[in-house]
CSV table of C-alpha atoms in Angstrom, one decimal:
chain,number,residue,atom,x,y,z
A,147,MET,CA,45.4,-75.8,-2.2
A,148,ASP,CA,47.7,-78.3,-3.0
A,149,GLY,CA,47.5,-78.3,-6.9
A,150,SER,CA,45.5,-81.3,-7.4
A,151,HIS,CA,43.0,-81.8,-10.8
A,152,THR,CA,39.8,-83.5,-9.3
A,153,ARG,CA,37.4,-84.1,-6.6
A,154,ARG,CA,34.8,-86.6,-5.8
A,155,GLY,CA,34.7,-87.2,-9.9
A,156,GLN,CA,34.6,-83.8,-11.1
A,157,PRO,CA,37.6,-81.2,-11.7
A,158,CYS,CA,39.0,-79.4,-9.3
A,159,TRP,CA,36.6,-76.4,-9.1
A,160,PHE,CA,39.8,-73.7,-9.1
A,161,ARG,CA,40.9,-75.3,-12.5
A,162,LEU,CA,37.4,-74.3,-14.4
A,163,PRO,CA,38.4,-72.1,-16.9
A,164,LYS,CA,36.0,-69.0,-15.8
A,165,VAL,CA,36.3,-69.6,-12.0
A,166,GLY,CA,40.5,-70.0,-11.5
A,167,LEU,CA,40.9,-67.9,-8.1
A,168,ILE,CA,37.1,-66.4,-8.2
A,169,ALA,CA,36.8,-70.2,-6.3
A,170,LEU,CA,39.0,-68.5,-3.0
A,171,ASN,CA,35.6,-66.2,-3.0
A,172,ASP,CA,33.4,-68.7,-3.7
A,173,GLY,CA,34.4,-71.1,-0.6
A,174,ILE,CA,34.5,-67.8,1.7
A,175,ILE,CA,30.6,-67.3,0.7
A,176,LEU,CA,30.1,-71.2,1.3
A,177,ARG,CA,31.4,-70.7,4.7
A,178,ASN,CA,29.3,-67.5,5.5
A,179,HIS,CA,26.5,-69.7,4.6
A,180,VAL,CA,27.2,-72.0,7.7
A,181,ALA,CA,26.1,-69.4,10.2
A,182,ARG,CA,23.1,-67.8,7.7
A,183,ILE,CA,21.9,-71.3,8.2
A,184,LEU,CA,22.5,-72.3,11.6
A,185,LYS,CA,20.9,-68.9,12.5
A,186,LYS,CA,17.7,-69.4,10.1
A,187,HIS,CA,16.9,-72.6,11.8
A,188,PHE,CA,18.3,-72.8,15.4
A,189,ARG,CA,18.4,-69.2,16.8
A,190,GLU,CA,15.5,-69.9,18.7
A,191,LYS,CA,16.7,-73.0,20.3
A,192,PRO,CA,18.3,-73.2,23.7
A,193,TYR,CA,21.2,-75.1,22.5
A,194,TYR,CA,22.0,-72.2,19.6
A,195,VAL,CA,25.2,-70.7,20.9
A,196,ASP,CA,26.4,-73.8,21.4
A,197,LEU,CA,26.2,-74.4,18.2
A,198,ILE,CA,27.5,-72.0,17.0
A,199,ASP,CA,30.6,-72.4,19.1
A,200,LEU,CA,31.4,-75.8,18.4
A,201,PHE,CA,30.8,-75.0,14.4
A,202,ASN,CA,33.3,-72.3,14.7
A,203,GLU,CA,35.6,-74.8,17.4
A,204,VAL,CA,35.6,-77.3,14.3
A,205,GLU,CA,36.5,-74.7,11.4
A,206,PHE,CA,39.6,-74.1,13.6
A,207,GLN,CA,40.5,-77.5,14.3
A,208,THR,CA,40.3,-78.2,10.7
A,209,ALA,CA,42.3,-75.5,9.2
A,210,SER,CA,45.1,-76.1,11.7
A,211,GLY,CA,45.0,-79.3,10.4
A,212,GLN,CA,45.2,-78.4,6.9
A,213,MET,CA,48.4,-75.7,7.5
A,214,ILE,CA,50.5,-78.6,9.2
A,215,ASP,CA,49.7,-80.7,6.3
A,216,LEU,CA,50.7,-78.1,4.1
A,217,ILE,CA,53.5,-76.6,6.0
A,218,THR,CA,55.2,-80.2,6.0
A,219,THR,CA,55.1,-80.5,2.1
A,220,LEU,CA,57.0,-77.2,1.6
A,221,GLU,CA,58.7,-76.7,-1.6
A,222,GLY,CA,62.9,-76.7,-0.9
A,223,GLU,CA,62.1,-78.3,2.7
A,224,LYS,CA,62.0,-81.8,1.5
A,225,ASP,CA,63.1,-84.0,4.7
A,226,LEU,CA,61.7,-87.2,4.8
A,227,SER,CA,63.3,-88.2,8.5
A,228,LYS,CA,61.1,-85.5,10.0
A,229,TYR,CA,57.8,-87.9,9.0
A,230,SER,CA,56.6,-89.9,12.0
A,231,LEU,CA,53.2,-91.4,13.3
A,232,GLN,CA,53.0,-88.6,15.8
A,233,LEU,CA,53.1,-86.0,13.4
A,234,HIS,CA,50.6,-87.9,10.9
A,235,ARG,CA,47.9,-88.4,13.8
A,236,ARG,CA,48.7,-84.4,14.5
A,237,ILE,CA,47.9,-83.6,11.1
A,238,VAL,CA,44.6,-86.1,10.7
A,239,GLN,CA,43.2,-86.4,13.6
A,240,TYR,CA,42.9,-82.1,13.1
A,241,LYS,CA,42.2,-82.1,8.9
A,242,THR,CA,40.1,-85.0,8.8
A,243,ALA,CA,38.5,-85.9,12.5
A,244,TYR,CA,36.9,-83.6,14.2
A,245,TYR,CA,34.5,-82.3,10.9
A,246,SER,CA,34.0,-85.7,9.4
A,247,PHE,CA,33.3,-87.8,12.6
A,248,TYR,CA,32.9,-86.0,15.7
A,249,LEU,CA,30.8,-82.8,14.1
A,250,PRO,CA,27.7,-84.5,13.5
A,251,VAL,CA,27.5,-86.9,16.5
A,252,ALA,CA,28.0,-83.6,19.1
A,253,CYS,CA,25.7,-81.3,17.0
A,254,ALA,CA,23.1,-84.4,17.5
A,255,LEU,CA,23.9,-85.0,21.1
A,256,LEU,CA,23.7,-81.0,21.4
A,257,MET,CA,20.6,-80.8,20.0
A,258,ALA,CA,19.1,-83.7,21.9
A,259,GLY,CA,20.3,-81.7,24.9
A,260,GLU,CA,23.1,-83.2,26.3
A,261,ASN,CA,26.2,-81.8,27.3
A,262,LEU,CA,29.5,-82.4,25.5
A,263,ASP,CA,31.7,-82.3,28.3
A,264,TYR,CA,29.9,-85.7,29.5
A,265,HIS,CA,30.3,-87.8,25.9
A,266,VAL,CA,34.6,-87.5,26.0
A,267,ASP,CA,34.4,-91.1,24.9
A,268,VAL,CA,32.3,-91.1,22.5
A,269,LYS,CA,34.5,-87.8,20.9
A,270,ASN,CA,37.3,-89.9,21.7
A,271,VAL,CA,35.9,-93.3,19.9
A,272,LEU,CA,34.9,-91.0,16.8
A,273,ILE,CA,38.5,-88.9,16.5
A,274,ASP,CA,39.8,-92.4,16.1
A,275,MET,CA,37.4,-93.3,13.6
A,276,GLY,CA,38.1,-90.4,12.0
A,277,ILE,CA,42.1,-91.1,11.6
A,278,TYR,CA,40.6,-94.9,10.6
A,279,PHE,CA,39.1,-93.2,7.7
A,280,GLN,CA,42.2,-90.9,6.6
A,281,LEU,CA,44.2,-93.8,7.0
A,282,GLN,CA,41.9,-95.1,4.3
A,283,ASP,CA,42.3,-92.2,2.3
A,284,ASP,CA,46.0,-92.3,2.0
A,285,TYR,CA,45.9,-95.9,1.3
A,286,LEU,CA,43.5,-95.5,-1.3
A,287,ASP,CA,45.6,-92.5,-2.9
A,288,CYS,CA,48.3,-94.8,-3.9
A,289,PHE,CA,46.5,-98.2,-4.3
A,290,GLY,CA,42.6,-96.9,-5.2
A,291,ASP,CA,40.9,-97.1,-8.1
A,292,PRO,CA,40.9,-93.5,-9.8
A,293,GLU,CA,37.5,-94.4,-11.1
A,294,LYS,CA,36.0,-95.7,-7.6
A,295,ILE,CA,37.6,-92.9,-5.4
A,296,GLY,CA,36.8,-89.9,-7.9
A,297,LYS,CA,40.4,-88.4,-7.9
A,298,ILE,CA,43.7,-89.2,-8.9
A,299,GLY,CA,45.9,-89.7,-6.2
A,300,THR,CA,48.8,-87.5,-5.7
A,301,ASP,CA,50.4,-88.0,-2.1
A,302,ILE,CA,53.8,-89.1,-3.7
A,303,GLU,CA,54.1,-86.8,-5.7
A,304,ASP,CA,53.1,-84.1,-2.9
A,305,PHE,CA,55.5,-85.0,-0.5
A,306,LYS,CA,52.2,-86.0,1.7
A,307,CYS,CA,52.9,-87.2,5.5
A,308,SER,CA,51.1,-90.1,4.5
A,309,TRP,CA,50.7,-93.2,6.4
A,310,LEU,CA,52.2,-95.3,3.7
A,311,VAL,CA,55.3,-93.4,3.7
A,312,VAL,CA,55.2,-93.5,7.5
A,313,LYS,CA,55.0,-96.8,7.6
A,314,ALA,CA,57.5,-97.7,5.1
A,315,LEU,CA,60.4,-95.5,6.9
A,316,GLU,CA,59.7,-98.2,9.7
A,317,HIS,CA,59.7,-101.3,7.3
A,318,CYS,CA,62.6,-100.1,5.2
A,319,ASN,CA,66.6,-101.5,5.5
A,320,GLU,CA,68.9,-98.7,5.1
A,321,GLU,CA,68.8,-99.4,1.1
A,322,GLN,CA,65.4,-99.0,0.7
A,323,LYS,CA,65.2,-96.2,2.8
A,324,LYS,CA,67.8,-94.5,-0.1
A,325,ILE,CA,65.6,-95.3,-2.8
A,326,LEU,CA,62.5,-93.6,-0.8
A,327,PHE,CA,64.7,-90.8,-0.2
A,328,GLU,CA,65.8,-90.1,-3.8
A,329,HIS,CA,61.9,-90.3,-5.7
A,330,TYR,CA,59.4,-89.3,-3.0
A,331,GLY,CA,58.0,-86.2,-3.4
A,332,LYS,CA,59.0,-86.1,-7.5
A,333,ALA,CA,56.3,-85.6,-10.1
A,334,ASP,CA,57.9,-87.8,-13.1
A,335,ALA,CA,56.7,-90.6,-13.4
A,336,ALA,CA,59.3,-92.9,-13.3
A,337,ASP,CA,59.9,-91.5,-10.2
A,338,VAL,CA,56.7,-92.7,-8.5
A,339,ALA,CA,56.3,-95.9,-9.6
A,340,LYS,CA,59.7,-96.5,-8.4
A,341,VAL,CA,58.1,-95.4,-4.7
A,342,LYS,CA,55.5,-97.4,-5.8
A,343,GLU,CA,57.4,-100.6,-6.5
A,344,LEU,CA,59.0,-100.2,-2.9
A,345,TYR,CA,55.4,-100.4,-1.2
A,346,ASN,CA,54.8,-103.3,-2.6
A,347,HIS,CA,58.0,-105.2,-1.7
A,348,ILE,CA,57.5,-104.2,1.5
A,349,ASP,CA,54.2,-105.3,1.2
A,350,LEU,CA,52.1,-102.4,2.6
A,351,LYS,CA,49.3,-103.6,1.4
A,352,GLY,CA,49.9,-106.8,4.0
A,353,VAL,CA,50.5,-103.8,6.9
A,354,PHE,CA,47.3,-101.8,5.7
A,355,ALA,CA,45.0,-104.7,5.8
A,356,ASP,CA,46.7,-105.9,9.7
A,357,TYR,CA,46.2,-102.3,11.2
A,358,GLU,CA,43.0,-102.9,9.6
A,359,ASP,CA,41.1,-105.9,11.3
A,360,LYS,CA,42.8,-104.5,14.5
A,361,ILE,CA,41.4,-101.0,14.8
A,362,TYR,CA,37.8,-102.4,13.6
A,363,GLU,CA,37.9,-104.6,16.9
A,364,ARG,CA,39.2,-101.9,18.6
A,365,LEU,CA,36.9,-99.4,17.9
A,366,THR,CA,34.0,-102.4,18.3
A,367,SER,CA,35.1,-103.0,21.6
A,368,SER,CA,35.5,-99.3,22.9
A,369,ILE,CA,31.9,-98.8,21.5
A,370,GLU,CA,30.3,-101.4,22.6
A,371,ALA,CA,31.5,-100.5,26.1
A,372,HIS,CA,29.4,-97.4,26.4
A,373,PRO,CA,26.3,-97.9,28.5
A,374,SER,CA,23.7,-96.1,25.8
A,375,THR,CA,23.1,-98.3,23.3
A,376,ALA,CA,21.9,-95.2,21.0
A,377,LEU,CA,25.0,-94.1,20.7
A,378,GLN,CA,26.4,-97.4,20.2
A,379,ALA,CA,24.1,-97.8,17.3
A,380,VAL,CA,25.4,-94.2,15.9
A,381,LEU,CA,28.6,-95.3,16.3
A,382,LYS,CA,28.1,-98.9,14.9
A,383,SER,CA,26.6,-97.4,12.1
A,384,PHE,CA,29.2,-94.9,11.6
A,385,LEU,CA,31.9,-97.6,11.3
A,386,GLY,CA,29.6,-100.0,9.2
A,387,LYS,CA,30.0,-97.5,6.7
A,388,ILE,CA,34.0,-96.9,6.4
A,389,TYR,CA,35.1,-100.4,7.2
A,390,LYS,CA,37.3,-101.9,4.5
A,391,ARG,CA,35.2,-99.3,2.3
A,392,GLN,CA,37.1,-98.6,-1.2
A,393,LYS,CA,36.0,-95.5,-2.3
């Protein structure tokens, strides 16, 4: 949807000569297989309906987040002043956190006979973890090694509401803001270089490192406050996989 060239170290599926827009139908077929797989393995289980409801709700949340992300970058409506931490959190919470972090744990809870309404605290930790994960993605899009992360970052060119640009707006003086407004969202390599130079000048790497340390401490405290040692172990396992990741 965002015209990217690579994902997971491979060319984007729609860019293959024999695929093109057929990729849309391939996506629909894959999405339909979710319901087919759930039906095949779980239709006789008492939690089957709840599982279907969970997948449907998370799919809606993810699609909504993707929609918000895309409509904020519409060509001809580029206005950095509308970008904020609140908008960024709203995008990444729905676009990434629900399906990447909440969904797998919620599935496990349902299969263990648990009522999800009694695990709002677990949900909140997982959502915060998912937001942290997306912030890492925003950081790696600019500062990561394409060989490691498996894609070429294009957030600057695509005028994305990235955590980096939102934090840059917070830390820039008026002259620096003018540079950002002039060069952000342009595909020319010289414009991208200007934005990255500004990011380095205001030390966004340091700002991110400070954030990462603080969110790790906060998430760890929230996890350790949970009464279930089993759930603590699951949540700590998730956090351990992403803390200070480079890809």
